[in-house]
Amino acid sequence: MKQNFTLFSKNLLRWYDTNKRTLPWRGESDPYRIWLSEIMLQQTQAERVSHYYLKWVKRFPTLESVAQAKEENLLKVWEGLGYYNRCRNFHRAAKTVLKDYNGEIPCEFNLFRTLPGVGDYTASAVLSIGFGVPLPAIDGNIKRVMVRVLRIKTLTKYNYQRIKKLLEKSIDKNRPGDFNQGLMDLGNQICRPNQAHCYTCPLEVFCGAAQTDFPEAYPQPALPRIVPHYDVVVGLVWKKDRFLILKRENRNHLGGLWELPGGKIEFRESPEQALIREIKEECNVDVILGKSTEPIKHRYSHFSIEIRAIHCQLQNGMKVFSNQPSQWITPEQIIDYPFPKANHKLFTQINFETNIA
Ligand code: SF4
């Protein structure tokens, strides 16, 4: 890249002023809402976040309302967005701001960075957009753009520092938030992973990859990941018109959400054997099995599952004893509890009229 940092920034901001995406948090000056949007945007596309963001701010308009809410109510609004640790950490962070900072979000990097769920990227994004602090916020889109500008094949730690330094020199001190969001939008709209539209790009004149026949070759594609697959069985354990649900432990994947008892089917186990074993382990009860639903498929970020539910009844007189919090709910109460998406898919398969064969 030619060492003209001012022009780099100027070209980018001119492009951003006429091409920025319309998103509900754009133009927002409340640091709480900017922070919320950045937490929701972690590993999630902006288009998908918009709906959840609007629903959330309607229900929890201030950081104080988040801090004072019950975790379960927050998870219910977050339900379906995934990566539930983000929600729990945001709740903890909101409580910390209320308790330790008198409700004022700290605008110093080193203080803000210590809050639960806040990493380098989130701290830089929130402080640059919400407080005008000139810090580059390097997300996936920005990495791709800058890797191409610098014509980097592999993003090593050394190369990451090169990108960071270049951005620190280029960032517009008067509009750091727009500078960061401009690069993010450029990566989203122009410098796409499989298609770089260099002829419309405001950075073409600075870009090393644009001088090649195939700018998309930067960075070198990573080797495809093998995604593990699991077969899972869960039980609809009935007591009259109610069935049993358990709350997942916070430290686990999907922690804090509710689920049906059950688990992975082990090698050489039938779904029925697996369910009897799992319910014994989780609830210390024996069950009589009834009908099974058709299995449904669901893919999480790091693995995929095929899950089925089997109607069950407790053996005579047995009482559930579980280390996890438990509830007996009617089908109508499903909407009152946050469940993983796979459970919701499964609920649509279940005929709640016939609860035992
Ligand atoms: S010129 Fe092309 S490769 Fe370079 S940043 Fe712009 S779109 Fe990406």
PDB file of N, CA and C and ligand atoms in Angstrom, residues 145 148 190-191 196 198 201 204 207 210 215, ligand 1:
ATOM      1  N   VAL A 145     -10.462  -7.449   4.150  1.00  0.00           N
ATOM      2  CA  VAL A 145     -10.132  -6.276   3.333  1.00  0.00           C
ATOM      3  C   VAL A 145      -8.639  -5.955   3.469  1.00  0.00           C
ATOM      4  N   ARG A 148      -6.129  -8.273   1.902  1.00  0.00           N
ATOM      5  CA  ARG A 148      -6.034  -8.055   0.454  1.00  0.00           C
ATOM      6  C   ARG A 148      -5.277  -6.766   0.144  1.00  0.00           C
ATOM      7  N   ILE A 190     -18.500  -5.103  -0.849  1.00  0.00           N
ATOM      8  CA  ILE A 190     -17.621  -4.977  -2.021  1.00  0.00           C
ATOM      9  C   ILE A 190     -16.519  -6.036  -2.029  1.00  0.00           C
ATOM     10  N   CYS A 191     -15.820  -6.151  -0.917  1.00  0.00           N
ATOM     11  CA  CYS A 191     -14.692  -7.079  -0.859  1.00  0.00           C
ATOM     12  C   CYS A 191     -15.180  -8.392  -0.253  1.00  0.00           C
ATOM     13  N   ALA A 196     -14.505 -10.164  -5.135  1.00  0.00           N
ATOM     14  CA  ALA A 196     -14.039  -8.808  -4.815  1.00  0.00           C
ATOM     15  C   ALA A 196     -14.387  -7.893  -5.990  1.00  0.00           C
ATOM     16  N   CYS A 198     -13.487  -5.039  -7.256  1.00  0.00           N
ATOM     17  CA  CYS A 198     -12.426  -4.030  -7.138  1.00  0.00           C
ATOM     18  C   CYS A 198     -12.742  -2.762  -7.937  1.00  0.00           C
ATOM     19  N   CYS A 201     -14.398  -0.293  -5.774  1.00  0.00           N
ATOM     20  CA  CYS A 201     -13.858  -0.193  -4.419  1.00  0.00           C
ATOM     21  C   CYS A 201     -13.062   1.108  -4.219  1.00  0.00           C
ATOM     22  N   GLU A 204      -9.109   0.671  -4.116  1.00  0.00           N
ATOM     23  CA  GLU A 204      -8.398  -0.047  -5.185  1.00  0.00           C
ATOM     24  C   GLU A 204      -6.984   0.484  -5.400  1.00  0.00           C
ATOM     25  N   CYS A 207      -4.542  -1.057  -3.044  1.00  0.00           N
ATOM     26  CA  CYS A 207      -4.679  -2.484  -2.779  1.00  0.00           C
ATOM     27  C   CYS A 207      -3.716  -3.358  -3.581  1.00  0.00           C
ATOM     28  N   ALA A 210      -5.588  -6.229  -5.593  1.00  0.00           N
ATOM     29  CA  ALA A 210      -6.280  -5.735  -6.790  1.00  0.00           C
ATOM     30  C   ALA A 210      -5.343  -5.685  -7.999  1.00  0.00           C
ATOM     31  N   PRO A 215      -7.815 -11.454  -6.891  1.00  0.00           N
ATOM     32  CA  PRO A 215      -7.714 -10.925  -5.530  1.00  0.00           C
ATOM     33  C   PRO A 215      -8.354 -11.822  -4.472  1.00  0.00           C
TER      34      PRO A 215
HETATM   35  S1  SF4 B   1      -9.567  -3.397  -4.280  1.00  0.00           S
HETATM   36 FE1  SF4 B   1     -10.552  -5.359  -4.437  1.00  0.00          FE
HETATM   37  S2  SF4 B   1      -9.382  -6.752  -3.202  1.00  0.00           S
HETATM   38 FE2  SF4 B   1      -8.744  -4.701  -2.697  1.00  0.00          FE
HETATM   39  S3  SF4 B   1      -9.968  -4.169  -0.912  1.00  0.00           S
HETATM   40 FE3  SF4 B   1     -11.071  -3.415  -2.685  1.00  0.00          FE
HETATM   41  S4  SF4 B   1     -12.443  -5.070  -3.288  1.00  0.00           S
HETATM   42 FE4  SF4 B   1     -10.936  -5.920  -1.880  1.00  0.00          FE
END
